Coordinates of C-alpha atoms in Angstrom, one line a residue:
Chain A
M1 CA 171.3 127.4 134.1
N2 CA 167.9 127.2 135.6
R3 CA 167.9 129.6 138.7
P4 CA 164.4 130.6 140.8
A5 CA 163.1 133.8 139.7
A6 CA 162.3 135.6 142.7
N7 CA 159.0 135.6 143.5
K8 CA 157.4 137.6 141.0
T9 CA 154.7 141.5 142.0
V10 CA 152.7 140.9 139.0
Y11 CA 150.2 143.8 139.8
Q12 CA 150.6 146.8 143.0
F13 CA 148.6 148.7 143.9
G14 CA 148.7 151.8 146.0
Y15 CA 148.0 153.0 150.2
R16 CA 145.6 155.8 150.5
R17 CA 144.6 157.3 153.3
S18 CA 140.7 156.8 153.7
A19 CA 138.5 159.8 154.9
D20 CA 137.0 156.7 158.1
Q21 CA 140.8 157.7 159.2
D22 CA 139.9 161.4 160.4
A23 CA 136.4 159.9 161.7
A24 CA 135.8 162.1 165.3
K25 CA 134.0 158.0 166.2
P26 CA 134.5 154.8 163.8
A27 CA 132.3 155.1 160.6
R28 CA 129.5 152.4 160.0
R29 CA 129.0 150.7 156.9
P30 CA 126.8 147.6 156.2
V31 CA 130.3 145.1 154.6
V32 CA 133.5 145.4 155.6
I33 CA 134.8 142.4 153.4
V34 CA 138.4 141.5 155.1
G35 CA 141.1 139.8 152.0
A36 CA 141.2 140.8 148.6
G37 CA 141.6 138.0 147.1
P38 CA 138.8 135.8 144.5
V39 CA 136.8 135.0 148.0
G40 CA 136.2 138.6 148.7
L41 CA 136.8 140.8 145.6
T42 CA 133.9 138.5 143.9
A43 CA 131.3 139.4 147.4
A44 CA 132.4 142.3 146.7
I45 CA 131.6 142.7 143.5
D46 CA 128.7 140.5 143.5
L47 CA 127.5 143.0 146.6
A48 CA 128.0 146.2 144.7
K49 CA 126.1 144.8 141.4
R50 CA 122.4 143.9 143.7
G51 CA 123.3 147.4 145.5
I52 CA 125.5 147.3 148.0
P53 CA 127.7 148.7 149.3
A54 CA 131.6 147.2 150.7
V55 CA 134.9 148.4 151.5
I56 CA 137.2 145.3 151.1
L57 CA 140.9 145.5 153.4
D58 CA 143.9 143.6 152.5
D59 CA 147.2 143.8 154.5
A60 CA 148.7 143.9 150.9
D61 CA 149.6 146.3 148.8
R62 CA 150.2 143.9 145.3
I63 CA 149.8 140.4 143.8
G64 CA 152.3 137.6 142.3
E65 CA 153.6 135.5 145.6
G66 CA 153.4 131.7 142.7
S67 CA 151.0 130.6 140.8
R68 CA 148.8 129.0 143.6
A69 CA 145.2 127.7 142.2
I70 CA 145.4 126.6 138.7
C71 CA 142.0 125.1 137.8
F72 CA 138.4 126.4 137.5
S73 CA 136.4 124.8 138.2
K74 CA 132.8 124.9 135.4
R75 CA 131.0 126.8 138.1
S76 CA 133.6 129.3 138.9
L77 CA 132.7 129.8 134.8
E78 CA 129.8 130.5 135.0
I79 CA 129.5 132.7 138.5
M80 CA 132.8 134.7 136.9
D81 CA 130.5 134.7 134.0
R82 CA 127.6 137.2 135.8
L83 CA 130.6 139.0 137.1
G84 CA 131.4 140.4 133.6
L85 CA 134.6 138.8 133.7
G86 CA 133.6 134.7 132.5
D87 CA 134.4 136.0 128.6
R88 CA 138.2 137.6 130.3
L89 CA 139.1 134.1 131.8
V90 CA 138.3 132.3 129.3
E91 CA 140.1 134.1 126.5
K92 CA 143.7 134.1 128.7
G93 CA 142.8 130.5 130.5
V94 CA 143.6 127.1 129.2
V95 CA 140.8 125.1 128.8
W96 CA 140.9 121.2 129.2
Q97 CA 138.4 118.2 130.0
L98 CA 140.9 115.4 129.9
G99 CA 142.4 113.8 132.2
K100 CA 145.6 110.9 132.6
V101 CA 146.5 108.5 135.1
F102 CA 149.4 106.6 135.2
L103 CA 150.9 103.4 136.6
G104 CA 154.5 104.0 136.0
E105 CA 154.5 104.9 132.1
H106 CA 151.3 102.9 131.4
Q107 CA 147.8 104.8 130.9
V108 CA 145.2 102.8 133.7
Y109 CA 142.6 105.8 134.3
S110 CA 141.0 108.5 131.9
F111 CA 138.4 110.8 132.3
D112 CA 136.2 113.6 130.7
L113 CA 134.6 116.1 132.7
L114 CA 132.5 117.5 130.5
P115 CA 131.3 114.4 127.3
E116 CA 128.9 116.6 126.6
T117 CA 128.1 120.0 124.1
G118 CA 126.1 122.6 124.5
H119 CA 127.0 124.2 127.4
R120 CA 128.4 128.1 127.1
M121 CA 131.6 127.6 129.9
P122 CA 134.1 124.2 129.5
A123 CA 134.4 122.2 132.6
F124 CA 137.8 123.5 133.1
I125 CA 140.6 126.2 132.6
N126 CA 143.6 126.2 134.0
L127 CA 145.1 130.0 134.8
Q128 CA 147.3 131.7 137.8
Q129 CA 145.6 133.0 141.0
Y130 CA 147.3 136.0 140.1
Y131 CA 145.6 136.7 136.8
L132 CA 141.9 136.3 138.5
E133 CA 142.7 138.2 141.2
G134 CA 144.3 140.9 138.8
Y135 CA 141.0 140.9 136.5
L136 CA 138.6 140.6 139.4
V137 CA 140.6 143.8 141.0
E138 CA 140.2 145.8 137.5
R139 CA 135.9 144.8 138.2
A140 CA 136.4 146.3 141.7
V141 CA 137.4 150.1 140.4
E142 CA 135.0 150.1 137.8
L143 CA 132.4 149.7 140.5
P144 CA 131.6 152.3 142.8
L145 CA 130.3 151.1 145.6
I146 CA 133.6 148.9 145.9
D147 CA 135.8 150.8 148.8
L148 CA 138.8 148.9 148.1
R149 CA 141.8 150.1 150.8
W150 CA 145.4 148.4 150.3
R151 CA 147.8 147.6 153.3
N152 CA 144.9 147.7 156.2
R153 CA 145.6 144.9 158.1
V154 CA 142.9 143.6 160.8
T155 CA 144.5 143.6 164.6
A156 CA 141.3 143.5 166.1
V157 CA 137.4 142.1 166.0
G158 CA 135.2 143.4 168.3
K159 CA 131.9 141.9 168.7
H160 CA 129.5 144.3 169.6
D161 CA 125.0 144.6 169.8
G162 CA 124.5 145.0 166.1
F163 CA 127.4 145.6 164.8
V164 CA 131.3 144.8 163.8
R165 CA 133.9 147.4 165.1
L166 CA 137.5 146.1 163.2
T167 CA 140.8 148.3 164.5
I168 CA 142.8 148.5 161.7
E169 CA 146.9 148.8 161.1
T170 CA 147.3 150.9 158.5
P171 CA 151.3 152.8 157.4
E172 CA 149.6 156.4 159.0
G173 CA 148.7 153.9 161.8
Q174 CA 145.5 152.9 163.1
Y175 CA 142.1 153.6 163.3
E176 CA 138.6 151.7 163.6
L177 CA 136.2 150.8 161.5
D178 CA 132.0 149.2 161.8
T179 CA 129.6 147.6 160.5
D180 CA 126.8 146.1 159.8
W181 CA 128.1 142.3 158.5
C182 CA 131.6 141.3 158.4
L183 CA 133.2 138.9 156.1
A184 CA 136.5 137.1 156.6
C185 CA 137.5 136.0 153.3
D186 CA 141.4 136.6 155.1
G187 CA 142.3 132.6 153.6
A188 CA 143.7 129.5 155.1
R189 CA 145.5 131.6 158.2
S190 CA 142.2 134.2 158.8
K191 CA 143.3 136.5 161.3
V192 CA 139.2 136.9 161.5
R193 CA 138.7 133.9 162.4
D194 CA 143.2 134.0 165.3
C195 CA 140.9 138.0 166.6
L196 CA 137.8 135.5 167.5
G197 CA 139.5 132.7 169.1
L198 CA 138.1 130.5 167.0
K199 CA 139.9 127.0 165.8
F200 CA 139.5 124.2 162.4
E201 CA 138.7 120.9 163.2
G202 CA 140.1 118.5 161.2
H203 CA 143.8 116.8 160.8
T204 CA 146.6 117.7 158.6
F205 CA 148.2 115.5 156.5
E206 CA 152.1 114.7 157.7
E207 CA 152.7 114.0 154.2
R208 CA 155.2 117.2 152.1
F209 CA 154.3 117.8 148.8
L210 CA 156.8 120.1 146.3
I211 CA 155.1 122.7 143.7
A212 CA 157.0 124.4 140.6
D213 CA 155.3 126.4 137.9
V214 CA 158.4 125.7 135.2
K215 CA 158.3 127.8 132.1
M216 CA 159.0 125.8 129.2
S217 CA 157.9 124.9 125.4
A218 CA 156.6 121.8 125.1
E219 CA 154.2 119.9 122.7
Y220 CA 152.3 117.5 125.7
P221 CA 148.5 118.0 125.5
T222 CA 146.6 120.5 127.2
E223 CA 145.3 117.5 129.4
R224 CA 146.2 116.4 133.8
W225 CA 148.2 114.0 133.7
F226 CA 149.4 112.5 136.6
W227 CA 151.7 109.8 137.6
F228 CA 151.6 106.6 140.6
D229 CA 155.5 106.0 140.7
P230 CA 157.1 106.9 137.3
P231 CA 159.9 106.5 136.3
F232 CA 161.3 110.2 136.7
H233 CA 160.1 110.2 140.5
S234 CA 159.9 106.4 142.3
G235 CA 157.8 105.2 145.1
Q236 CA 156.1 108.8 145.1
S237 CA 153.8 110.7 142.7
A238 CA 153.9 113.1 140.2
L239 CA 151.2 115.7 138.6
L240 CA 151.8 117.6 135.4
H241 CA 149.5 120.3 134.2
R242 CA 149.6 123.1 132.0
Q243 CA 148.9 127.1 132.7
P244 CA 149.0 129.7 129.5
D245 CA 152.4 131.7 129.1
N246 CA 154.1 128.3 128.2
V247 CA 153.7 127.5 132.1
W248 CA 153.4 124.4 133.7
R249 CA 152.1 122.9 137.1
I250 CA 154.4 120.7 138.4
D251 CA 153.6 118.8 141.7
L252 CA 156.0 116.3 143.2
Q253 CA 155.4 113.9 146.4
L254 CA 158.1 114.2 148.9
G255 CA 157.2 111.9 151.0
P256 CA 156.2 112.7 155.6
D257 CA 159.9 113.9 156.3
A258 CA 161.4 115.9 153.5
D259 CA 162.4 118.6 154.6
P260 CA 160.5 121.7 153.6
E261 CA 163.6 124.7 153.7
E262 CA 166.4 121.7 152.0
E263 CA 163.8 120.8 149.6
K264 CA 163.0 125.2 148.2
K265 CA 167.0 124.6 146.9
P266 CA 167.2 125.0 143.1
E267 CA 169.9 122.9 144.4
R268 CA 167.4 119.9 145.1
V269 CA 164.4 121.7 143.3
L270 CA 166.5 121.4 139.9
P271 CA 167.8 118.1 139.3
R272 CA 164.2 116.1 140.2
L273 CA 162.7 118.6 137.6
E274 CA 165.3 116.9 135.3
R275 CA 164.8 113.7 135.5
M276 CA 161.3 114.5 134.3
L277 CA 161.5 117.4 131.7
G278 CA 164.9 115.3 130.2
E279 CA 167.2 118.1 127.8
R280 CA 163.6 120.3 128.0
K281 CA 165.2 123.7 128.6
F282 CA 162.9 125.5 131.1
E283 CA 163.0 128.0 133.3
L284 CA 161.3 128.1 137.6
E285 CA 158.5 130.7 138.2
W286 CA 157.9 129.7 141.6
V287 CA 158.6 126.4 144.1
S288 CA 156.7 125.5 147.2
V289 CA 156.5 123.0 149.6
Y290 CA 153.4 122.3 151.5
R291 CA 151.6 119.9 153.2
F292 CA 147.7 120.6 153.9
N293 CA 144.6 120.1 156.4
C294 CA 141.2 118.7 155.4
A295 CA 139.6 120.7 158.1
R296 CA 136.2 123.5 158.4
L297 CA 135.4 126.0 161.6
K298 CA 132.6 124.0 162.9
K299 CA 130.0 126.9 162.0
F300 CA 130.2 129.5 158.8
L301 CA 128.7 131.7 161.4
H302 CA 129.7 134.3 164.2
G303 CA 126.8 136.7 164.6
R304 CA 127.8 139.6 162.1
V305 CA 131.4 137.7 161.9
I306 CA 130.7 135.7 158.8
F307 CA 133.3 133.0 157.4
V308 CA 133.6 132.2 154.0
G309 CA 136.5 130.4 151.3
D310 CA 139.5 128.7 153.2
S311 CA 139.1 131.0 156.3
A312 CA 136.2 128.5 157.0
H313 CA 137.8 125.4 155.6
Q314 CA 140.9 123.9 153.8
V315 CA 141.4 121.1 152.1
S316 CA 144.3 119.1 149.9
P317 CA 144.1 120.4 146.5
F318 CA 143.8 117.6 144.6
G319 CA 140.3 118.3 143.6
A320 CA 140.5 121.8 142.8
R321 CA 138.2 122.5 145.8
G322 CA 140.2 125.2 147.1
A323 CA 139.0 128.4 145.0
N324 CA 136.5 126.9 143.8
S325 CA 134.7 126.5 146.6
G326 CA 135.2 129.7 148.3
I327 CA 133.8 131.5 144.7
Q328 CA 130.5 129.6 145.6
D329 CA 130.9 130.6 149.0
A330 CA 130.5 134.3 148.3
E331 CA 127.9 133.3 145.4
N332 CA 126.0 131.3 148.3
L333 CA 126.4 134.4 151.1
V334 CA 126.0 137.3 148.5
W335 CA 122.7 137.7 147.4
K336 CA 121.3 136.3 150.5
L337 CA 123.1 139.6 152.8
A338 CA 122.0 141.4 150.1
L339 CA 118.3 140.4 151.4
V340 CA 118.6 140.8 153.9
L341 CA 119.8 144.2 154.2
N342 CA 117.4 145.0 152.0
G343 CA 115.4 144.3 154.9
E344 CA 113.3 141.4 152.5
A345 CA 114.7 138.8 154.4
P346 CA 114.7 138.1 158.0
E347 CA 118.2 137.8 159.3
S348 CA 117.6 134.0 160.0
L349 CA 118.2 133.3 155.9
L350 CA 122.2 133.5 156.7
E351 CA 121.1 130.4 158.7
S352 CA 120.4 128.8 155.1
Y353 CA 124.7 129.9 153.6
D354 CA 126.0 128.4 157.1
L355 CA 123.8 124.6 155.6
E356 CA 124.2 124.3 152.3
R357 CA 128.2 125.9 152.0
G358 CA 128.5 123.8 155.6
Q359 CA 127.2 120.8 153.6
A360 CA 129.7 121.6 150.2
A361 CA 132.7 121.9 152.8
D362 CA 131.9 118.6 154.2
E363 CA 131.8 117.2 151.0
N364 CA 135.0 118.7 149.6
I365 CA 136.9 117.5 153.1
G366 CA 135.9 114.1 152.5
H367 CA 136.2 114.0 149.1
S368 CA 139.6 115.8 150.0
T369 CA 140.4 112.8 151.7
R370 CA 140.3 109.9 150.4
S371 CA 142.2 111.3 147.6
T372 CA 145.0 111.9 150.1
D373 CA 144.6 108.6 151.4
F374 CA 144.5 106.5 148.2
I375 CA 147.8 109.4 146.8
A376 CA 150.1 109.4 150.7
P377 CA 149.6 105.8 152.4
R378 CA 149.3 106.1 155.9
T379 CA 150.3 102.8 156.5
K380 CA 152.8 99.7 154.8
Q381 CA 149.8 97.8 154.4
E382 CA 147.5 101.0 153.2
R383 CA 150.1 101.1 150.6
V384 CA 149.8 97.4 149.5
L385 CA 145.8 98.2 148.9
R386 CA 146.6 100.9 147.1
N387 CA 149.3 100.0 145.7
A388 CA 146.3 96.6 144.6
V389 CA 143.9 99.1 143.0
L390 CA 146.7 100.6 140.8
Q391 CA 148.2 96.7 140.2
L392 CA 144.3 95.4 139.1
A393 CA 143.8 98.7 137.1
P394 CA 145.2 97.6 133.5
H395 CA 143.2 94.3 134.1
A396 CA 139.6 96.1 135.8
A397 CA 137.5 97.6 135.3
F398 CA 136.4 98.0 138.4
A399 CA 140.3 98.8 139.5
R400 CA 140.1 101.9 136.9
R401 CA 137.4 104.1 139.2
M402 CA 139.1 103.5 142.2
V403 CA 142.2 105.1 141.3
N404 CA 141.7 108.4 143.0
S405 CA 144.5 111.4 141.8
G406 CA 141.6 113.9 142.8
R407 CA 137.8 113.9 142.2
L408 CA 137.9 117.5 140.8
S409 CA 135.4 120.3 142.0
V410 CA 131.5 119.9 140.6
A411 CA 128.4 121.7 142.0
S412 CA 127.7 120.9 145.5
E413 CA 124.1 120.0 146.2
Y414 CA 122.4 121.8 148.3
D415 CA 120.1 119.4 149.9
S416 CA 118.4 122.7 151.9
P417 CA 115.1 123.6 154.2
L418 CA 114.8 126.9 151.4
T419 CA 114.0 123.4 148.2
T420 CA 110.1 123.4 148.4
P421 CA 109.8 119.8 147.4
D422 CA 108.6 118.1 144.1
R423 CA 105.3 117.0 143.6
E424 CA 105.7 115.1 140.4
D425 CA 108.3 112.9 138.5
F426 CA 111.2 114.6 137.0
G427 CA 114.3 112.9 134.7
G428 CA 116.5 115.0 133.3
S429 CA 119.8 116.4 134.7
A430 CA 118.2 119.6 136.0
R431 CA 118.4 118.3 139.7
L432 CA 116.9 120.2 143.2
G433 CA 119.2 121.5 145.2
L434 CA 121.7 122.3 141.9
P435 CA 122.6 124.7 140.1
V436 CA 120.9 124.2 136.4
P437 CA 122.6 124.0 133.7
D438 CA 123.0 125.2 130.7
A439 CA 121.5 125.2 127.5
P440 CA 121.9 125.7 123.6
L441 CA 118.7 128.4 122.6
E442 CA 117.7 131.1 120.8
D443 CA 116.4 134.3 121.2
S444 CA 115.1 137.4 118.6
G445 CA 118.8 138.4 118.3
G446 CA 120.0 134.8 117.7
K447 CA 121.4 131.8 119.7
R448 CA 121.9 132.4 123.6
F449 CA 123.1 129.9 126.0
L450 CA 120.6 129.5 129.4
L451 CA 122.6 130.7 131.2
Q452 CA 123.3 133.6 129.6
T453 CA 119.7 135.1 130.0
L454 CA 119.6 134.5 133.3
T455 CA 119.3 138.0 136.2
E456 CA 121.2 138.2 139.7
D457 CA 117.4 138.1 141.0
F458 CA 114.7 134.7 141.3
Q459 CA 113.1 134.2 138.0
L460 CA 111.4 131.4 136.7
L461 CA 112.0 129.1 133.7
Y462 CA 107.6 128.6 132.1
V463 CA 107.4 126.1 129.6
K464 CA 104.7 127.8 126.8
D465 CA 101.3 126.2 127.2
G466 CA 99.0 129.1 125.9
A467 CA 99.0 132.9 127.1
R468 CA 101.4 133.5 129.8
P469 CA 100.6 133.7 133.0
N470 CA 100.4 136.1 135.5
V471 CA 103.2 134.9 137.4
P472 CA 103.9 137.3 141.3
E473 CA 105.0 141.1 141.3
G474 CA 108.6 140.6 140.8
L475 CA 109.9 137.4 139.8
R476 CA 110.6 138.0 136.0
M477 CA 109.1 135.0 133.7
T478 CA 111.0 133.9 130.8
A479 CA 109.4 131.5 128.9
I480 CA 110.7 128.6 127.0
G481 CA 109.3 128.5 123.5
E482 CA 108.5 132.8 123.7
D483 CA 111.5 134.7 125.0
L484 CA 113.9 131.6 124.1
I485 CA 113.7 129.1 121.8
D486 CA 115.2 125.5 121.7
R487 CA 115.6 124.5 118.9
E488 CA 117.4 121.9 119.2
G489 CA 115.5 119.7 121.5
I490 CA 118.4 120.2 124.9
F491 CA 116.6 122.2 126.9
T492 CA 114.4 120.0 127.2
Q493 CA 116.1 117.3 127.5
R494 CA 118.0 118.4 130.3
F495 CA 115.3 119.8 131.9
D496 CA 112.2 117.1 131.0
A497 CA 110.1 119.6 130.4
T498 CA 106.9 119.5 129.2
P499 CA 105.1 121.5 127.7
G500 CA 103.5 124.5 131.0
A501 CA 106.4 123.0 133.3
A502 CA 107.6 125.3 135.2
Y503 CA 111.9 126.3 137.2
L504 CA 112.3 128.2 140.1
L505 CA 115.3 129.7 140.5
R506 CA 117.2 131.6 143.0
P507 CA 119.6 134.3 142.5
D508 CA 122.8 132.0 142.1
H509 CA 120.9 129.3 139.5
H510 CA 120.4 127.2 141.9
L511 CA 116.7 125.0 141.5
C512 CA 114.2 125.6 144.2
A513 CA 111.3 124.5 143.0
R514 CA 109.7 123.0 139.7
M515 CA 106.2 121.8 139.3
R516 CA 105.0 120.3 135.6
S517 CA 102.2 122.8 135.7
Y518 CA 102.6 126.0 136.2
N519 CA 100.2 127.7 139.2
G520 CA 100.9 130.9 141.5
N521 CA 100.2 129.6 144.8
R522 CA 102.7 127.1 144.7
I523 CA 105.5 129.2 143.2
R524 CA 104.4 132.0 145.8
D525 CA 104.7 129.8 148.8
A526 CA 108.0 128.7 147.4
L527 CA 109.5 131.7 146.5
A528 CA 108.4 132.6 150.3
R529 CA 110.6 129.5 152.0
A530 CA 113.9 130.4 149.6
K531 CA 113.6 133.8 151.4
G532 CA 113.6 132.2 154.2
L533 CA 110.0 133.3 155.1
A534 CA 108.2 130.4 155.3
K535 CA 106.8 129.9 158.4
Chain B
M1 CA 119.3 94.2 159.0
T2 CA 122.2 90.9 158.8
V3 CA 123.0 90.6 155.2
L4 CA 125.7 89.1 155.3
K5 CA 125.9 85.9 154.6
T6 CA 127.9 83.7 157.8
E7 CA 126.2 80.0 156.6
N8 CA 128.0 78.0 154.7
G9 CA 128.1 79.2 150.4
F10 CA 130.4 77.3 149.1
A11 CA 129.4 73.1 147.5
N12 CA 133.1 72.0 148.6
P13 CA 134.3 74.6 151.8
D14 CA 137.5 72.4 151.5
A15 CA 138.1 73.3 148.1
A16 CA 137.7 76.2 147.9
Y17 CA 139.7 76.3 151.1
E18 CA 142.5 75.3 149.2
A19 CA 142.6 76.7 146.5
L20 CA 142.7 79.9 148.6
V21 CA 146.0 77.7 150.8
E22 CA 147.5 76.8 147.0
A23 CA 147.8 80.8 145.8
H24 CA 150.0 81.2 149.1
R25 CA 152.3 78.3 149.1
R26 CA 155.0 79.2 148.5
A27 CA 154.1 83.2 148.3
S28 CA 157.4 85.8 150.9
E29 CA 155.4 87.3 152.9
A30 CA 155.1 90.8 150.6
E31 CA 154.0 88.6 148.1
S32 CA 151.3 87.5 149.9
A33 CA 149.8 90.2 151.8
A34 CA 149.6 91.5 148.3
L35 CA 148.2 88.7 147.0
N36 CA 145.5 89.3 149.4
A37 CA 145.1 92.6 149.2
R38 CA 143.7 92.0 145.4
L39 CA 141.7 89.7 146.4
V40 CA 140.1 91.8 148.5
L41 CA 138.8 93.8 146.2
I42 CA 138.3 91.7 143.5
L43 CA 135.7 90.4 145.5
S44 CA 135.0 93.1 146.7
N45 CA 133.4 95.2 143.9
H46 CA 131.8 91.2 142.9
I47 CA 129.6 91.6 146.6
G48 CA 129.2 95.0 144.8
D49 CA 127.3 96.5 148.4
L50 CA 129.0 98.5 150.5
A51 CA 126.4 97.2 153.8
V52 CA 127.3 93.7 153.2
L53 CA 131.6 95.5 153.1
K54 CA 131.0 96.5 155.8
E55 CA 129.2 93.9 158.0
A56 CA 132.4 91.1 156.8
I57 CA 134.6 94.1 157.9
S58 CA 133.4 94.5 161.2
L59 CA 133.1 90.6 161.5
A60 CA 137.0 89.8 160.0
R61 CA 137.7 92.5 163.1
K62 CA 136.0 91.3 166.2
A63 CA 136.7 87.5 165.2
G64 CA 140.9 89.2 164.9

């Protein structure tokens, strides 16, 4: 008989005493990160790559309580690739890009998340969150600038003039630690947020869902399958999605009145899964019953305390917009914080983190709310309308496009004061405010993807037209047509490139300025603006 | 700013109304509601203009 496995610990870490616990007065650090989840670890590794040391505090000493986030987007993978984990994640993960939506037994809609080639990273991989966290921890411990402290629980946050004082509880008692900047990466139930008395704004959905990760050998394709009103789970919705190690994510809608404790019991879970999976043998890996919020903090920046990831905003799981947006938050913040700490940019640059990632949070909450409203209509008439869309879907294309089982995470486009508006027209898929699209290129060593050649700093892509221009000091220039060859013409097409054109990329690879013909003064101005130095 | 047409658009408005009545005749309340929902979606998409749709919603609300 199938029995739920005890929630397995995949990685176990040890508490170690830090010299800071014996300090006569609190030690002072430039950055302390609260929470060693995907977001906190991403921030710490990215900071270390920029030469900034960070302490990470985490109240646990293990990873492995269920799969939790499983879908990692192309944008997250590109960020992870820059941090040195891209190949490892793609190798372990299940690569996918197709989704199918069924009404009853019949397919009504399908989508392809990456219909073009010429990208290093796939549209999505599925991977249990504990693998990502495990890999990030392994990467973090290789970096001497990262000081990872397990079983260090923050119990108080004091805001002072010019620093933050954290009170930390350990197995050996309490200590205090001061930091210039505190990054609250401590998740949806953020202790730091509670300590500052801050509240989310938004709403909770009443609907309850069952998540079950089951281990089985099955021949289903690696696509995201979503059912409305399936024969095995009448009147509700269901999701099936493959993870590595023959683990499958199953998500079943239970309705608003489901009792979360009862629904977690094997005698309730197993018959539900047997109706779905038939005679197939399976083993339960993880079960959880959840409800969710679509909500955010009004401001992510609270003096020297900065909220990043789920501590700042929360969404439903249907668009894979939780962990993916948290990783993008971290990347957006870190280069700015590094410039501020190095004295190269004013503190006000951090306001753009609040603005840009606030826009992203609003967009994610909007998508997530609309998906949830479609999946779990709140009134009888809303359900009538939703069902009308599903009934029309087999007959009319417009209705298929309205079917919403989750709109999956893509990179956010920033409408930002750091961007220099275009003066000339540009086509192609490269857009101001978005990360630049990838493209297959060649250098002296052979084939290279554009994104593999990018660094951690501001950089200029220049389309060769005669001699190389003299770029401002410290700005790295790559000449397309000299350093990198666009043999397939895909770069030219995606960037709408013409000889002499120049593209300025931020350290997070978002495009912040472009021009048809290189102009040193315009590049200098754009660079100043992107660093928050513009008057 | 008004983009919604409210003057008569049909050559034969009585026939248009009759077609709608016909569609609902002998339908149960639930069937009628479902039919109306499908009709609203079909017609909304045919119009294809969010501003018109929003004005229509607001007029429908105001009149009820």
